[in-house]
Short mmCIF file of C-alpha atoms in Angstrom, two decimals:
data_model
loop_
_atom_site.label_atom_id
_atom_site.label_comp_id
_atom_site.label_asym_id
_atom_site.label_seq_id
_atom_site.Cartn_x
_atom_site.Cartn_y
_atom_site.Cartn_z
CA MET A 1 -1.13 46.54 5.63
CA ARG A 2 -3.78 44.31 4.32
CA ALA A 3 -5.51 41.94 6.70
CA SER A 4 -4.94 38.35 5.75
CA ARG A 5 -8.12 36.53 5.00
CA ARG A 6 -8.67 33.58 7.30
CA THR A 7 -9.89 30.35 5.75
CA PRO A 8 -13.24 29.26 7.40
CA ARG A 9 -12.77 26.51 9.85
CA ARG A 10 -15.10 24.16 7.93
CA HIS A 11 -12.73 24.40 4.88
CA ARG A 12 -9.65 24.10 6.97
CA ASP A 13 -11.03 20.85 8.41
CA ARG A 14 -12.01 19.75 4.88
CA ARG A 15 -8.39 20.10 3.75
CA ALA A 16 -6.75 18.72 6.95
CA VAL A 17 -6.33 15.15 5.69
CA PRO A 18 -4.90 15.97 2.24
CA ASP A 19 -2.47 18.59 3.77
CA ARG A 20 -1.25 16.03 6.36
CA LEU A 21 -0.66 13.48 3.51
CA ALA A 22 1.09 15.93 1.38
CA ALA A 23 3.31 16.86 4.35
CA GLY A 24 4.27 13.30 4.74
CA GLU A 25 2.86 12.96 8.31
CA ILE A 26 1.88 9.33 8.09
CA PRO A 27 4.31 7.49 10.37
CA HIS A 28 6.09 4.60 8.69
CA ALA A 29 3.89 4.70 5.60
CA GLN A 30 5.33 3.35 2.30
CA ALA A 31 5.00 5.39 -0.89
CA ASN A 32 2.11 3.38 -2.31
CA THR A 33 0.25 3.64 0.98
CA VAL A 34 0.56 7.42 0.86
CA VAL A 35 -0.75 7.49 -2.72
CA ARG A 36 -3.69 5.13 -1.84
CA TYR A 37 -4.55 7.25 1.22
CA ARG A 38 -4.53 10.41 -0.87
CA ASN A 39 -6.77 8.82 -3.52
CA TYR A 40 -9.37 7.71 -0.81
CA THR A 41 -9.24 11.21 0.73
CA THR A 42 -9.78 13.24 -2.33
CA LYS A 43 -12.08 10.79 -4.25
CA ASP A 44 -14.21 9.39 -1.36
CA LEU A 45 -13.85 11.05 1.98
CA ILE A 46 -13.89 14.66 0.91
CA PRO A 47 -17.04 14.27 -1.33
CA ALA A 48 -18.79 12.37 1.44
CA PHE A 49 -17.86 14.38 4.49
CA GLY A 50 -16.28 17.62 3.30
CA SER A 51 -19.46 19.69 3.97
CA ILE A 52 -19.61 18.47 7.68
CA ARG A 53 -17.76 20.36 10.23
CA LEU A 54 -15.08 18.19 11.94
CA GLU A 55 -16.60 18.38 15.48
CA GLN A 56 -20.02 17.57 14.05
CA LEU A 57 -18.98 14.34 12.29
CA THR A 58 -20.67 11.37 13.97
CA HIS A 59 -20.67 7.61 13.94
CA GLU A 60 -23.98 7.74 12.09
CA HIS A 61 -22.51 9.75 9.24
CA ILE A 62 -19.94 7.04 8.74
CA LYS A 63 -22.43 4.30 9.01
CA GLN A 64 -24.56 5.92 6.26
CA PHE A 65 -21.44 6.22 4.14
CA ILE A 66 -20.61 2.54 4.48
CA THR A 67 -24.14 1.52 3.70
CA SER A 68 -24.33 3.72 0.49
CA GLN A 69 -21.01 2.45 -0.61
CA LEU A 70 -21.98 -1.25 -0.13
CA ASN A 71 -25.29 -0.63 -1.89
CA ALA A 72 -23.41 0.87 -4.81
CA GLY A 73 -21.30 -2.31 -5.13
CA ARG A 74 -18.05 -1.12 -3.56
CA GLY A 75 -15.69 -3.92 -2.60
CA ARG A 76 -15.40 -4.57 1.16
CA VAL A 77 -11.57 -4.60 1.10
CA THR A 78 -11.46 -1.23 -0.55
CA LEU A 79 -14.13 0.19 1.76
CA ARG A 80 -12.23 -1.08 4.79
CA ARG A 81 -9.11 0.70 3.65
CA CYS A 82 -11.14 3.81 2.95
CA ILE A 83 -12.54 3.86 6.58
CA SER A 84 -9.06 3.03 7.89
CA THR A 85 -7.85 6.21 6.20
CA LEU A 86 -10.59 8.25 7.76
CA SER A 87 -9.90 6.68 11.22
CA SER A 88 -6.30 7.59 10.95
CA ALA A 89 -7.07 11.22 10.17
CA LEU A 90 -9.60 11.40 12.93
CA SER A 91 -7.20 9.77 15.47
CA HIS A 92 -4.78 12.52 14.44
CA ALA A 93 -7.38 15.11 15.29
CA VAL A 94 -8.03 13.51 18.63
CA LYS A 95 -4.35 13.77 19.53
CA GLN A 96 -4.47 17.41 18.52
CA ARG A 97 -7.38 17.87 20.98
CA ARG A 98 -9.71 18.94 18.03
CA LEU A 99 -12.07 16.02 18.70
CA PRO A 100 -13.01 14.35 21.94
CA HIS A 101 -13.20 10.92 20.30
CA ASN A 102 -12.79 9.10 16.88
CA PRO A 103 -16.24 8.34 15.53
CA ALA A 104 -14.75 5.93 12.99
CA ARG A 105 -12.82 3.91 15.56
CA TYR A 106 -15.47 1.29 16.33
CA THR A 107 -17.12 1.06 12.93
CA ASN A 108 -18.12 -2.44 12.08
CA LEU A 109 -17.57 -3.50 8.52
CA PRO A 110 -18.81 -6.84 7.04
CA GLN A 111 -16.02 -9.34 6.72
CA GLN A 112 -14.83 -10.07 3.20
CA PRO A 113 -15.19 -13.86 2.56
CA ARG A 114 -11.69 -15.15 2.02
CA GLY A 115 -11.19 -17.08 -1.24
CA GLU A 116 -9.26 -20.18 -1.38
CA LEU A 117 -5.60 -19.62 -2.28
CA VAL A 118 -4.67 -21.62 -5.29
CA CYS A 119 -1.07 -22.35 -5.81
CA TRP A 120 0.63 -23.85 -8.77
CA SER A 121 1.71 -27.35 -8.57
CA THR A 122 5.37 -28.34 -9.20
CA GLU A 123 4.29 -29.69 -12.63
CA GLN A 124 2.44 -26.36 -13.50
CA THR A 125 5.52 -24.33 -12.34
CA ILE A 126 7.93 -26.36 -14.51
CA GLU A 127 5.54 -26.04 -17.48
CA PHE A 128 5.38 -22.30 -17.05
CA LEU A 129 9.18 -21.88 -16.78
CA ASP A 130 9.74 -24.27 -19.76
CA TYR A 131 7.36 -22.19 -21.83
CA CYS A 132 9.17 -18.97 -20.80
CA HIS A 133 12.48 -20.40 -21.80
CA ARG A 134 11.11 -21.78 -25.11
CA VAL A 135 9.70 -18.35 -26.24
CA ASP A 136 12.78 -16.53 -24.76
CA ASP A 137 10.67 -14.37 -22.43
CA PRO A 138 12.91 -11.44 -21.17
CA LEU A 139 11.43 -11.74 -17.68
CA THR A 140 12.30 -15.40 -17.24
CA ASP A 141 15.14 -14.83 -14.78
CA LEU A 142 12.80 -12.63 -12.77
CA TYR A 143 10.09 -15.24 -12.63
CA GLU A 144 12.63 -17.80 -11.49
CA VAL A 145 13.89 -15.57 -8.73
CA ILE A 146 10.43 -15.04 -7.39
CA ILE A 147 9.39 -18.59 -7.67
CA TYR A 148 12.56 -20.07 -6.08
CA THR A 149 12.85 -17.54 -3.28
CA GLY A 150 9.23 -16.70 -2.48
CA MET A 151 10.05 -13.03 -2.70
CA ARG A 152 7.22 -10.48 -3.26
CA LYS A 153 6.97 -9.00 -6.67
CA GLY A 154 7.97 -5.46 -5.36
CA GLU A 155 10.95 -6.93 -3.52
CA ALA A 156 12.22 -8.68 -6.59
CA LEU A 157 11.72 -5.63 -8.79
CA GLY A 158 13.72 -3.63 -6.22
CA LEU A 159 16.89 -5.79 -6.48
CA HIS A 160 20.16 -4.56 -7.75
CA TRP A 161 23.20 -6.43 -8.49
CA ALA A 162 24.80 -4.93 -5.30
CA ASP A 163 22.14 -6.95 -3.38
CA VAL A 164 23.31 -10.33 -4.92
CA ASP A 165 26.01 -12.33 -3.29
CA LEU A 166 26.73 -15.00 -5.90
CA ASP A 167 29.45 -16.71 -3.81
CA SER A 168 27.22 -17.14 -0.72
CA ARG A 169 24.16 -17.68 -2.72
CA LEU A 170 22.21 -14.92 -0.89
CA LEU A 171 19.97 -12.03 -1.99
CA TYR A 172 19.80 -9.12 0.35
CA VAL A 173 16.40 -7.43 0.38
CA HIS A 174 16.84 -3.69 1.06
CA LYS A 175 14.24 -2.03 -1.12
CA HIS A 176 10.98 -2.73 -2.85
CA LEU A 177 9.41 -1.11 -5.88
CA ALA A 178 6.13 0.56 -5.24
CA THR A 179 4.57 0.06 -8.65
CA THR A 180 1.68 2.26 -7.74
CA VAL A 181 3.90 5.42 -8.06
CA ASP A 182 6.92 3.81 -9.83
CA ILE A 183 9.43 4.79 -7.17
CA TYR A 184 11.75 3.00 -4.85
CA GLY A 185 10.76 2.72 -1.16
CA HIS A 186 12.93 1.49 1.74
CA LEU A 187 11.69 -1.47 3.70
CA THR A 188 11.25 -1.52 7.43
CA ARG A 189 14.38 -2.11 9.48
CA GLN A 190 13.58 -5.78 10.26
CA ALA A 191 12.81 -6.46 6.50
CA ALA A 192 15.94 -4.66 5.41
CA GLN A 193 18.05 -6.97 7.35
CA GLN A 194 16.70 -10.19 5.85
CA ALA A 195 18.81 -12.19 3.43
CA VAL A 196 17.00 -14.45 1.13
CA ASP A 197 18.49 -17.92 0.45
CA ALA A 198 18.60 -18.37 -3.27
CA ILE A 199 19.14 -21.80 -4.81
CA ALA A 200 21.48 -22.25 -7.78
CA GLU A 201 18.86 -21.96 -10.44
CA ALA A 202 17.63 -18.57 -9.09
CA LEU A 203 21.20 -17.09 -9.30
CA ASP A 204 22.10 -18.64 -12.57
CA VAL A 205 21.52 -15.35 -14.54
CA ASP A 206 23.57 -13.12 -16.61
CA PRO A 207 25.23 -10.28 -14.59
CA SER A 208 25.30 -8.18 -17.79
CA GLN A 209 21.47 -7.86 -17.58
CA PRO A 210 20.22 -4.51 -15.96
CA ALA A 211 19.34 -4.67 -12.38
#
């Protein structure tokens, strides 16, 4: 009987995060979150830390990574998500008693300045919808639903006719469309219970249109 070849621990540690993602071991993660985590893992974290043994990874390694990424012009929001991915994986290693602590837990990242949120005025909204009707844009009904209800884009794209109660003027939000991977994902239990009030204009659509 041939002896099985054991993978060196360094390489097992290197694959630990992608394997956990592929196995779906991210609690309560939405589909697009899993894809984003996997991309950060394979494109950023493994190239940066893959040659370092798990137990030798230090806070200084992570600080150097952050500095190099900022100097290269990496966006702070993207970098924060990347470090969050790393911290999640290291916390998992701590729970498995493979690490005594999480070296990414107390990493300080510079805050991203928040830009001012600019919303359309009533006049701008009317002008936009008038234009959509004038050119017969096929997504006009979708735009109206989003504008009149305040639904997120993914929630509106996940609607089916079974979620629409025309008599009660309600929309039931059960799913959202994760456009990153083009698949449907179920919302959290609290979000799945919500019913969105829809004014008459938002529900004045042709039921023959596809959901």
